[in-house]
Short mmCIF file of C-alpha atoms in Angstrom, two decimals:
data_model
loop_
_atom_site.label_atom_id
_atom_site.label_comp_id
_atom_site.label_asym_id
_atom_site.label_seq_id
_atom_site.Cartn_x
_atom_site.Cartn_y
_atom_site.Cartn_z
CA MET F 246 -28.66 65.70 24.32
CA TYR F 247 -27.98 64.78 21.13
CA GLN F 248 -24.21 64.83 21.47
CA PHE F 249 -24.67 62.23 24.23
CA ILE F 250 -26.91 59.92 21.67
CA LYS F 251 -24.60 60.18 19.02
CA ARG F 252 -21.36 59.58 21.02
CA HIS F 253 -22.82 56.16 22.44
CA GLU F 254 -24.78 55.44 19.24
CA ASN F 255 -23.35 51.72 18.86
CA ASP F 256 -24.50 51.13 22.47
CA ILE F 257 -27.97 52.44 22.48
CA HIS F 258 -31.12 50.84 21.21
CA GLY F 259 -33.20 53.95 21.47
CA VAL F 260 -34.73 57.01 23.40
CA LEU F 261 -38.03 57.78 25.24
CA SER F 262 -39.55 60.78 26.55
CA GLY F 263 -42.11 61.26 28.22
CA PHE F 264 -44.74 61.22 31.62
CA ASP F 265 -43.52 59.26 34.53
CA ARG F 266 -45.75 59.43 37.33
CA ILE F 267 -48.67 62.05 37.38
CA ARG F 268 -50.35 63.38 40.64
CA PHE F 269 -53.31 65.15 39.82
CA ARG F 270 -55.46 67.47 42.22
CA GLY F 271 -59.20 68.16 42.54
CA THR F 272 -60.12 71.28 44.78
CA ILE F 273 -63.45 73.06 45.37
CA ARG F 274 -61.99 76.63 45.22
CA TRP F 275 -64.55 77.58 47.67
CA PHE F 276 -62.71 75.64 50.24
CA GLY F 277 -59.85 76.47 49.76
CA SER F 278 -59.51 79.23 52.53
CA VAL F 279 -61.34 80.09 55.56
CA ARG F 280 -62.99 83.08 54.01
CA GLY F 281 -64.06 81.13 51.26
CA VAL F 282 -65.60 78.68 53.50
CA MET F 283 -67.36 81.44 55.55
CA SER F 284 -68.74 82.80 52.10
CA PHE F 285 -70.08 79.54 51.33
CA LEU F 286 -71.73 79.05 55.05
CA TRP F 287 -73.04 82.38 54.58
CA GLU F 288 -74.80 81.43 51.15
CA LEU F 289 -76.52 78.07 52.58
CA GLN F 290 -77.19 80.32 56.02
CA VAL F 291 -75.18 77.48 58.70
CA ARG F 292 -74.07 78.91 61.87
CA LEU F 293 -70.55 78.34 63.29
CA THR F 294 -72.45 76.51 66.25
CA GLN F 295 -73.71 74.12 63.36
CA PHE F 296 -71.10 73.43 61.36
CA THR F 297 -69.62 70.64 62.93
CA GLN F 298 -72.63 68.89 62.41
CA TRP F 299 -72.93 69.86 59.42
CA ALA F 300 -69.70 68.42 58.01
CA LYS F 301 -70.30 65.45 59.84
CA GLY F 302 -73.42 64.96 57.31
CA LEU F 303 -71.49 65.78 54.56
CA THR F 304 -69.04 63.04 55.36
CA GLN F 305 -71.35 60.36 55.92
CA GLN F 306 -72.78 60.72 52.68
CA ILE F 307 -68.95 60.09 51.33
CA VAL F 308 -68.72 57.22 53.54
CA ASP F 309 -71.81 55.54 52.55
CA ALA F 310 -71.17 56.55 48.62
CA SER F 311 -67.82 54.93 48.84
CA GLU F 312 -68.92 51.47 50.63
CA ARG F 313 -71.83 51.19 48.26
CA ILE F 314 -69.21 51.57 45.05
CA ALA F 315 -67.30 48.59 46.67
CA VAL F 316 -70.64 46.86 47.00
CA THR F 317 -71.93 47.27 43.99
CA ALA F 318 -68.75 46.06 42.27
CA ARG F 319 -68.41 43.01 44.46
CA ARG F 320 -65.13 44.70 45.47
CA PRO F 321 -63.43 44.34 48.50
CA MET F 322 -63.11 47.09 50.70
CA ILE F 323 -59.93 47.07 53.03
CA TYR F 324 -59.38 49.52 56.45
CA LEU F 325 -55.28 49.20 56.39
CA PRO F 326 -53.96 50.20 59.81
CA SER F 327 -51.01 51.85 58.66
CA SER F 328 -50.63 54.92 55.83
CA SER F 329 -46.98 53.43 55.34
CA THR F 330 -48.62 50.28 53.68
CA SER F 331 -47.60 49.99 49.91
CA LYS F 332 -51.24 50.29 48.91
CA GLU F 333 -50.25 49.58 44.99
CA ASP F 334 -48.41 46.31 45.52
CA ARG F 335 -51.52 45.35 47.44
CA ALA F 336 -53.49 46.24 44.82
CA LEU F 337 -51.73 44.16 42.37
CA GLU F 338 -51.43 41.13 44.55
CA ILE F 339 -55.40 41.49 44.88
CA ALA F 340 -55.77 41.60 41.11
CA GLU F 341 -53.18 38.76 40.08
CA ALA F 342 -54.81 36.37 42.94
CA GLU F 343 -58.85 37.26 42.11
CA GLY F 344 -57.78 37.76 38.13
CA VAL F 345 -58.85 41.33 38.24
CA THR F 346 -58.12 42.53 34.49
CA GLU F 347 -60.43 45.25 33.97
CA GLY F 348 -62.75 47.59 36.33
CA LEU F 349 -62.44 48.06 39.93
CA VAL F 350 -59.73 46.10 41.89
CA CYS F 351 -60.49 47.02 45.69
CA VAL F 352 -61.17 50.16 47.70
CA PHE F 353 -58.67 50.49 50.64
CA LYS F 354 -59.80 53.24 53.72
CA CYS F 355 -56.94 54.85 55.89
CA VAL F 356 -56.41 57.24 58.28
CA GLU F 357 -53.88 59.95 57.14
CA SER F 358 -53.11 63.23 57.42
CA CYS F 359 -54.71 66.13 55.57
CA GLN F 360 -55.77 70.13 55.77
CA THR F 361 -59.08 70.25 57.30
CA PHE F 362 -61.41 73.29 59.09
CA LYS F 363 -62.58 73.32 62.73
CA VAL F 364 -64.16 75.34 64.70
CA GLY F 365 -63.27 76.39 68.10
CA PRO F 366 -63.42 79.64 70.32
CA ASN F 367 -61.02 82.93 69.94
CA ALA F 368 -60.83 84.05 73.36
CA GLN F 369 -59.51 87.13 72.56
CA ALA F 370 -62.29 88.02 70.89
CA LYS F 371 -64.83 85.76 72.99
CA LYS F 372 -66.36 84.63 70.03
CA LEU F 373 -66.37 81.17 67.76
CA GLU F 374 -64.22 81.34 64.53
CA LEU F 375 -63.61 78.92 61.67
CA ARG F 376 -59.54 77.68 61.85
CA GLN F 377 -57.99 75.90 58.77
CA VAL F 378 -55.58 73.53 60.91
CA PRO F 379 -53.56 70.01 59.96
CA GLY F 380 -55.28 66.92 61.42
CA LYS F 381 -56.34 63.53 60.50
CA CYS F 382 -59.18 61.74 59.24
CA SER F 383 -60.32 58.82 56.66
CA HIS F 384 -59.10 58.49 52.79
CA TYR F 385 -60.50 56.15 50.89
CA TYR F 386 -58.64 54.81 47.74
CA PHE F 387 -59.98 53.62 44.64
CA TYR F 388 -57.87 51.49 42.35
CA TYR F 389 -58.50 50.82 39.16
CA LEU F 390 -57.53 48.95 36.17
CA HIS F 391 -58.88 51.34 33.36
CA PRO F 392 -58.98 50.25 29.45
CA ARG F 393 -56.85 52.61 28.39
CA PHE F 394 -54.85 53.96 31.33
CA GLY F 395 -53.58 50.81 32.89
CA LEU F 396 -53.69 50.99 37.14
CA LEU F 397 -54.57 54.31 38.55
CA HIS F 398 -56.10 55.39 41.80
CA LEU F 399 -58.24 57.95 43.06
CA ARG F 400 -57.87 59.09 46.47
CA LEU F 401 -60.85 61.03 48.30
CA GLN F 402 -60.71 62.84 51.66
CA SER F 403 -63.75 62.22 53.75
CA TRP F 404 -63.87 65.85 55.58
CA LEU F 405 -63.84 69.12 54.39
CA PRO F 406 -62.52 70.26 52.10
CA PHE F 407 -62.87 66.88 50.31
CA THR F 408 -59.46 67.08 48.28
CA ILE F 409 -59.52 64.26 45.47
CA HIS F 410 -56.02 62.89 44.32
CA VAL F 411 -55.93 61.05 40.85
CA CYS F 412 -52.69 59.20 40.23
CA MET F 413 -51.73 57.37 36.89
CA ASN F 414 -48.47 56.46 35.10
CA GLY F 415 -47.49 57.32 32.01
CA ARG F 416 -45.51 54.61 31.28
CA GLU F 417 -48.42 52.21 32.23
CA TRP F 418 -51.00 54.41 29.77
CA LEU F 419 -48.10 53.83 26.75
CA ALA F 420 -47.80 50.28 27.18
CA GLN F 421 -51.71 50.17 26.87
CA GLU F 422 -51.66 51.68 23.42
CA LEU F 423 -48.48 50.02 22.27
CA ARG F 424 -50.28 46.66 22.75
CA ARG F 425 -53.54 48.00 21.37
CA ARG F 426 -51.87 48.52 18.12
CA ARG F 427 -49.77 45.39 18.48
CA ILE F 428 -46.51 47.07 19.11
CA GLY F 429 -43.58 44.64 20.50
CA PHE F 430 -41.89 45.94 23.42
CA GLN F 431 -40.74 44.60 26.96
CA GLN F 432 -41.73 46.20 29.75
CA ARG F 433 -39.60 45.78 33.53
CA GLU F 434 -41.89 47.32 35.74
CA ASN F 435 -42.58 51.28 34.92
CA CYS F 436 -39.61 51.17 32.48
CA PHE F 437 -39.35 49.90 28.73
CA VAL F 438 -36.34 47.88 27.96
CA TRP F 439 -36.78 47.26 24.26
CA ILE F 440 -39.42 48.73 22.13
CA LYS F 441 -39.81 47.30 18.48
CA ASP F 442 -40.83 50.24 16.74
CA ILE F 443 -39.70 53.49 18.84
CA ALA F 444 -40.80 56.43 16.42
CA ALA F 445 -44.13 55.00 16.80
CA ALA F 446 -43.85 55.04 20.66
CA GLN F 447 -42.47 58.31 20.71
CA LYS F 448 -45.47 59.33 18.67
CA LEU F 449 -48.04 57.77 21.29
CA ALA F 450 -46.29 59.36 24.12
CA ASP F 451 -46.27 62.69 22.70
CA GLN F 452 -50.10 62.44 21.92
CA GLN F 453 -51.03 62.31 25.93
CA LEU F 454 -49.90 65.95 25.83
CA ARG F 455 -53.37 66.79 24.02
CA THR F 456 -55.51 65.15 26.57
CA ASP F 457 -58.74 66.92 27.41
CA TRP F 458 -57.26 66.47 31.44
CA SER F 459 -60.09 68.03 32.99
CA GLY F 460 -62.84 65.99 30.91
CA LEU F 461 -60.65 62.73 32.02
CA LEU F 462 -60.71 63.63 35.31
CA ASP F 463 -63.98 64.56 35.71
CA ASP F 464 -65.52 61.35 34.36
CA LEU F 465 -63.04 59.28 37.28
CA ARG F 466 -64.46 61.56 39.93
CA ARG F 467 -67.97 60.93 38.64
CA LEU F 468 -67.09 57.08 38.90
CA PHE F 469 -65.59 57.23 42.47
CA HIS F 470 -67.47 60.46 44.00
CA PRO F 471 -70.77 60.11 42.43
CA VAL F 472 -72.25 62.54 45.56
CA HIS F 473 -70.70 65.45 44.75
CA GLU F 474 -73.39 66.92 42.71
CA THR F 475 -76.27 66.20 45.40
CA MET F 476 -73.92 66.55 48.71
CA PHE F 477 -74.25 70.42 48.28
CA GLY F 478 -77.82 70.56 47.65
CA LYS F 479 -78.81 73.13 44.90
CA GLN F 480 -75.30 74.75 44.81
CA LEU F 481 -73.22 73.51 41.92
CA LEU F 482 -69.79 73.61 43.06
CA ASP F 483 -67.00 72.83 40.38
CA ILE F 484 -63.83 70.57 40.56
CA TYR F 485 -60.70 72.80 40.21
CA TRP F 486 -57.85 70.67 38.59
CA SER F 487 -54.36 70.90 38.95
CA ALA F 488 -51.33 68.98 38.62
CA ASP F 489 -49.68 68.54 42.24
CA GLU F 490 -46.31 66.71 40.95
CA THR F 491 -45.36 65.42 37.62
CA GLU F 492 -42.42 63.29 36.60
CA TRP F 493 -40.79 63.30 33.14
CA ALA F 494 -38.36 60.78 32.08
CA THR F 495 -36.00 60.19 29.49
CA ASP F 496 -35.17 56.65 29.24
CA VAL F 497 -31.52 55.82 26.94
CA MET F 498 -32.24 52.04 26.46
CA PHE F 499 -28.87 50.83 25.89
CA GLN F 500 -28.01 47.23 24.41
CA SER F 501 -27.04 45.38 26.89
CA PRO F 502 -25.94 45.36 30.70
CA ALA F 503 -22.40 45.50 30.13
CA ALA F 504 -22.76 48.50 27.51
CA LEU F 505 -24.51 50.64 30.29
CA ALA F 506 -22.01 49.02 33.20
CA ARG F 507 -19.25 50.51 31.15
CA VAL F 508 -20.49 54.20 31.03
CA TYR F 509 -22.31 54.64 33.92
CA PRO F 510 -19.91 54.87 36.95
CA GLY F 511 -17.74 57.62 34.97
CA LEU F 512 -21.23 59.39 34.39
CA VAL F 513 -22.32 59.14 38.34
CA ARG F 514 -18.54 60.39 39.16
CA HIS F 515 -19.13 63.78 36.70
CA ALA F 516 -22.51 64.19 37.77
CA ILE F 517 -20.89 64.91 41.72
CA THR F 518 -17.94 66.08 41.14
CA ALA F 519 -18.22 68.67 37.99
CA PHE F 520 -21.71 69.95 37.82
CA SER F 521 -22.47 73.18 40.56
CA CYS F 522 -25.23 74.73 42.23
CA GLU F 523 -25.16 76.97 38.71
CA ASP F 524 -25.69 74.00 36.76
CA VAL F 525 -28.52 73.03 38.80
CA LEU F 526 -30.18 76.19 38.39
CA ARG F 527 -29.47 75.96 34.77
CA PHE F 528 -31.14 72.30 34.26
CA LEU F 529 -34.04 73.59 35.85
CA GLY F 530 -34.69 76.78 33.65
CA ARG F 531 -33.69 79.45 36.46
CA PHE F 532 -30.75 81.80 35.70
CA PRO F 533 -27.99 81.69 38.07
CA LYS F 534 -27.87 84.87 39.34
CA ILE F 535 -27.93 86.61 42.80
CA GLU F 536 -31.46 88.13 43.75
CA HIS F 537 -31.82 90.24 46.97
CA TYR F 538 -34.54 88.80 49.64
CA TRP F 539 -34.91 85.56 47.48
CA ALA F 540 -33.20 82.34 48.67
CA SER F 541 -33.03 79.13 46.63
CA ASP F 542 -32.72 75.71 48.60
CA ILE F 543 -30.12 73.66 46.21
CA VAL F 544 -28.91 69.88 47.05
CA ILE F 545 -27.20 67.16 45.05
CA ASN F 546 -27.16 63.64 46.61
CA PHE F 547 -25.99 60.45 45.92
CA LYS F 548 -27.78 57.30 46.71
CA THR F 549 -27.23 53.53 45.84
CA ARG F 550 -30.51 51.45 45.87
CA PRO F 551 -31.80 48.06 45.33
CA GLU F 552 -33.13 49.74 41.72
CA GLY F 553 -30.31 51.39 40.74
CA THR F 554 -27.41 54.05 41.80
CA CYS F 555 -29.22 57.58 41.61
CA VAL F 556 -27.83 61.23 41.51
CA LYS F 557 -30.42 63.88 42.06
CA HIS F 558 -30.03 67.88 42.14
CA ARG F 559 -33.04 69.65 43.53
CA LEU F 560 -33.74 73.09 43.53
CA ASN F 561 -36.38 74.15 46.02
CA ARG F 562 -39.23 71.52 45.25
CA ASN F 563 -38.00 70.60 41.77
CA SER F 564 -35.42 68.20 41.04
CA VAL F 565 -34.01 66.49 37.80
CA LYS F 566 -32.07 62.82 39.03
CA MET F 567 -30.14 60.27 36.87
CA TYR F 568 -30.60 56.64 37.56
CA ASP F 569 -29.82 53.34 35.99
CA LYS F 570 -32.93 50.94 35.91
CA GLN F 571 -33.21 47.26 35.19
CA GLU F 572 -29.59 46.90 34.19
CA THR F 573 -30.01 48.17 30.80
CA VAL F 574 -31.91 51.69 31.00
CA LEU F 575 -30.11 55.33 31.71
CA ARG F 576 -33.12 57.53 33.37
CA VAL F 577 -32.99 60.94 33.26
CA GLU F 578 -36.15 62.13 35.11
CA THR F 579 -37.16 66.09 35.65
CA THR F 580 -39.57 65.81 38.81
CA VAL F 581 -41.95 69.18 39.38
CA ASN F 582 -43.78 70.11 42.17
CA ASP F 583 -43.75 73.69 42.53
CA PRO F 584 -43.76 75.35 38.71
CA SER F 585 -44.31 78.91 39.77
CA ASP F 586 -39.95 79.05 38.98
CA MET F 587 -41.12 78.48 35.63
CA LYS F 588 -42.78 80.69 32.73
CA VAL F 589 -45.23 80.41 30.00
CA LEU F 590 -46.52 82.75 27.18
CA ARG F 591 -50.12 83.59 27.95
CA PRO F 592 -52.19 86.64 28.53
CA ARG F 593 -52.95 87.54 32.24
CA GLU F 594 -55.05 85.41 34.11
CA GLY F 595 -58.87 86.97 33.28
CA HIS F 596 -57.44 89.27 30.68
CA PRO F 597 -58.13 86.57 27.48
CA LEU F 598 -57.75 89.21 24.87
CA GLU F 599 -54.36 90.73 26.49
CA THR F 600 -50.81 90.34 24.19
CA LYS F 601 -49.41 87.15 25.31
CA THR F 602 -46.36 87.92 27.72
CA TRP F 603 -44.33 85.72 29.99
CA GLN F 604 -46.17 84.73 32.82
CA LYS F 605 -45.60 82.40 35.74
CA LEU F 606 -46.51 78.59 35.06
CA ARG F 607 -50.03 77.36 36.78
CA LYS F 608 -50.55 74.15 38.35
CA GLY F 609 -53.99 74.05 36.83
CA VAL F 610 -53.91 71.26 33.95
CA ALA F 611 -54.65 74.16 31.40
CA ASP F 612 -50.43 74.88 31.87
CA LEU F 613 -49.28 70.82 31.60
CA HIS F 614 -48.38 71.15 28.40
CA ARG F 615 -45.89 73.78 28.61
CA ARG F 616 -44.62 71.81 31.71
CA ALA F 617 -43.95 68.85 30.04
CA GLN F 618 -41.74 71.03 27.40
CA VAL F 619 -39.35 72.67 30.25
CA SER F 620 -39.40 69.27 31.97
CA GLN F 621 -37.85 67.72 28.44
CA LYS F 622 -35.51 70.67 28.39
CA ALA F 623 -33.75 69.95 31.37
CA ASN F 624 -33.55 66.37 31.07
CA GLU F 625 -31.66 67.26 27.54
CA ARG F 626 -29.60 69.89 29.45
CA TYR F 627 -28.63 67.12 31.51
CA LEU F 628 -27.61 64.70 29.17
CA GLU F 629 -25.96 67.27 26.64
CA ALA F 630 -23.82 68.26 29.77
CA LEU F 631 -23.15 64.58 30.38
CA ALA F 632 -21.99 64.13 26.59
CA ALA F 633 -18.32 64.44 27.17
CA VAL F 634 -17.77 61.65 29.76
CA ASN F 635 -16.01 58.60 29.39
CA HIS F 636 -13.43 60.27 26.52
CA ASP F 637 -10.77 57.63 26.04
CA GLN F 638 -8.16 60.03 24.66
CA PRO F 639 -5.45 61.14 26.80
CA LEU F 640 -5.97 64.83 28.05
CA GLY F 641 -2.61 65.91 26.55
CA GLU F 642 -3.73 65.02 23.26
CA THR F 643 -7.17 66.31 23.38
CA VAL F 644 -5.76 69.64 24.17
CA TYR F 645 -2.61 69.48 22.20
CA ASP F 646 -3.99 71.26 18.98
CA LEU F 647 -5.65 73.99 21.04
CA CYS F 648 -2.30 74.74 22.32
CA GLN F 649 -0.72 75.73 19.23
CA PRO F 650 -1.13 78.53 16.70
CA THR F 651 -3.59 77.90 13.91
CA ASP F 652 -4.92 80.03 10.70
CA TRP F 653 -8.42 81.47 10.61
CA GLN F 654 -9.25 82.85 6.58
CA GLY F 655 -5.71 83.48 6.27
CA ARG F 656 -5.32 85.19 9.47
CA ARG F 657 -2.67 83.38 12.30
CA VAL F 658 -4.58 83.08 15.52
CA ARG F 659 -2.96 82.61 18.98
CA ALA F 660 -2.88 79.59 20.76
CA LEU F 661 -5.25 78.81 23.81
CA GLN F 662 -3.83 78.88 27.22
CA PRO F 663 -6.45 76.70 29.12
CA LEU F 664 -4.80 76.73 32.69
CA SER F 665 -4.53 80.89 32.42
CA PRO F 666 -7.29 82.54 34.30
CA ASP F 667 -8.68 84.55 31.11
CA ASP F 668 -8.93 81.91 28.68
CA SER F 669 -9.98 79.50 31.51
CA ARG F 670 -12.80 82.35 32.29
CA LEU F 671 -13.43 82.27 28.75
CA LEU F 672 -13.94 78.33 27.72
CA THR F 673 -16.21 78.35 31.28
CA ALA F 674 -18.25 81.19 29.91
CA VAL F 675 -19.33 79.65 26.26
CA ASN F 676 -19.82 76.22 28.37
CA ARG F 677 -22.75 77.91 30.61
CA GLY F 678 -25.67 75.96 30.21
CA GLU F 679 -28.20 78.43 29.18
CA PHE F 680 -26.40 78.77 25.78
CA ALA F 681 -26.38 74.80 25.16
CA ILE F 682 -29.99 75.33 23.34
CA ASN F 683 -30.03 78.46 21.79
CA GLY F 684 -26.12 79.48 22.11
CA PHE F 685 -24.64 82.85 22.58
CA ARG F 686 -23.69 86.23 21.15
CA ASN F 687 -21.13 88.84 21.38
CA ARG F 688 -22.73 90.79 24.04
CA ASP F 689 -24.35 88.01 26.07
CA LEU F 690 -20.31 86.45 26.46
CA ARG F 691 -18.87 90.33 26.65
CA ALA F 692 -21.18 90.81 29.91
CA LEU F 693 -19.82 87.51 31.50
CA LEU F 694 -16.30 88.27 30.79
CA TYR F 695 -16.46 92.17 31.61
CA GLY F 696 -19.11 92.76 33.82
CA THR F 697 -22.77 94.67 33.30
CA ALA F 698 -21.40 97.97 35.15
CA GLU F 699 -21.80 100.95 33.02
CA ALA F 700 -18.71 102.12 31.41
CA ALA F 701 -18.16 104.75 28.52
CA ALA F 702 -18.91 103.99 25.02
CA ALA F 703 -14.72 104.07 24.25
CA GLU F 704 -14.48 101.09 26.73
CA LEU F 705 -17.69 99.25 25.55
CA LYS F 706 -16.13 99.34 21.94
CA ARG F 707 -12.87 97.93 23.17
CA GLN F 708 -14.59 95.12 25.23
CA GLY F 709 -16.77 94.34 22.22
CA ALA F 710 -13.83 94.28 19.75
CA ARG F 711 -11.69 91.98 22.18
CA THR F 712 -14.68 89.48 22.50
CA THR F 713 -15.09 89.37 18.68
CA ARG F 714 -11.47 88.45 18.66
CA GLN F 715 -12.04 85.75 21.49
CA ILE F 716 -14.95 84.32 19.49
CA ARG F 717 -12.47 84.22 16.35
CA MET F 718 -10.02 81.91 18.29
CA LEU F 719 -12.51 79.84 19.75
CA ARG F 720 -14.05 79.43 16.07
CA ALA F 721 -10.46 78.62 14.81
CA HIS F 722 -9.87 76.14 17.11
CA GLY F 723 -12.69 73.90 16.14
CA LEU F 724 -14.60 74.83 19.46
CA ILE F 725 -17.36 76.71 18.25
CA ARG F 726 -19.66 77.24 15.48
CA LYS F 727 -21.97 80.09 14.19
CA VAL F 728 -25.43 79.03 14.08
CA SER F 729 -26.24 79.69 10.23
CA LYS F 730 -27.99 82.86 9.56
CA THR F 731 -28.15 84.48 13.11
CA HIS F 732 -25.48 86.46 15.33
CA ARG F 733 -25.25 83.39 17.37
CA TYR F 734 -22.46 80.70 18.51
CA ILE F 735 -22.68 77.35 19.62
CA LEU F 736 -20.28 74.55 21.08
CA THR F 737 -19.46 71.81 18.67
CA SER F 738 -18.93 68.26 19.89
CA LYS F 739 -15.37 69.02 20.05
CA GLY F 740 -15.71 71.77 21.91
CA ARG F 741 -17.90 70.22 24.58
CA LEU F 742 -15.91 67.49 24.67
CA THR F 743 -12.64 69.34 25.26
CA ILE F 744 -14.03 72.13 27.34
CA ASN F 745 -15.77 69.65 30.30
CA ALA F 746 -12.41 67.94 30.00
CA LEU F 747 -10.54 70.84 30.67
CA LEU F 748 -12.83 72.17 33.24
CA ALA F 749 -13.29 68.83 35.23
CA ALA F 750 -9.52 68.40 35.25
CA GLN F 751 -9.11 71.94 37.00
CA GLN F 752 -11.25 70.81 39.71
CA ALA F 753 -9.45 67.46 40.64
CA SER F 754 -6.76 67.37 42.70
CA PRO F 755 -3.22 65.85 41.94
CA GLN F 756 -3.81 62.94 44.26
CA GLN F 757 -7.33 62.32 42.40
CA LEU F 758 -5.75 62.56 38.89
CA ALA F 759 -2.91 60.52 40.25
CA GLN F 760 -5.36 57.70 41.31
CA LEU F 761 -7.51 57.98 37.73
CA ALA F 762 -3.83 57.56 35.86
CA ALA F 763 -2.76 54.52 37.70
#
């Protein structure tokens, strides 16, 4: 994203990356499946005919404990007839009206959908069976003003499997740290529009990744769900904490609303018209190739909301989006709901002494640091792809030198023909998203230009030699540069600017170009 920042550096106050919203889920692993619950019932010697009464007894303990917490703290417990009510807004209103600055704000009780277990007859087998089914039950929301993390809440399901959700906001957390260190800032809702010391703020945001998540979440669970240790008798059931959903945001803070308004329409237009499904795959770390028996749902949509105009690119359950916030902040945000598409370098599960290999990223909090790294790279790829937008020089002037022969180390190099099939394919190949970070090698480019089918050794040698000449031509025209002490090449700022402009022009119709030129 450094090319984007460099291009707009005169209009930018600073850049801040870190967690926005994080939703954790706490589960009892025994209760994750019918088989696990049946095993637990066997341990306790609870029959299926006794299951409903046994489960109701556990639920009653949660209900009594939740009401006792509200009474002890002298805070209101409020029943909400609709699950669509904005609980956070209600909690903030109560805190402001009653002057609550720390501690429990209120407890909400609401009937909501959930996954649960019920016993029913199996007509074919002529016996009772335990089933995991969708249902509804009461949930308790504990809204809490934490001295370190700001406003957060814990959601407790009152019926088996007693799932816990904890939601917190990384920007609120950062605001608390900035206040503690007396670093000046201006915050509107959940984003910063100005920070006196951005470098110090970024260090504080980075420190969030070194949090003992399990310890932190266990402390909150003990605070609002204290009966967990005793409700199962002598059985001690640990809570497994996972990151159900994470939002990692990169905020580019512009100096003024006019500065952002000047560039944002062009960014939106480019994101809608120029980014393809393959680009979405690259932004989110997936290699763009066809895999048998594996389908990916890719959606690109555009919405205008009161808080700003949003362009969202979704791959299955993960997404990267861009929108303008509070008139001066350009936010690029990667949301991860399903990290299984991503990789982490670690030993296999249950084999801690084995050599580390690339494994699927887990939802567990142990891999949260890696999830943040992947999300940051996605944001950087997205901003890097936008670096060429709003170039004011006419396209003819931009590409004029490329269409003229030049010299490279005393040798003549031919002119580029950007609209010819061969050179267009070459420019498209070197502009691919997966090369934005680490660059490309001769063999990477050769595979894209000539395919990966098996060929004779002589033919492979000819292809490699021709690719070398094409790389030399791109270097001579200043479109790529060699990465020091490697065999890799990466686009220059001129190359990214010129190639993106050419590719965008190729995809535009004559009518569109005429309208833009008018």
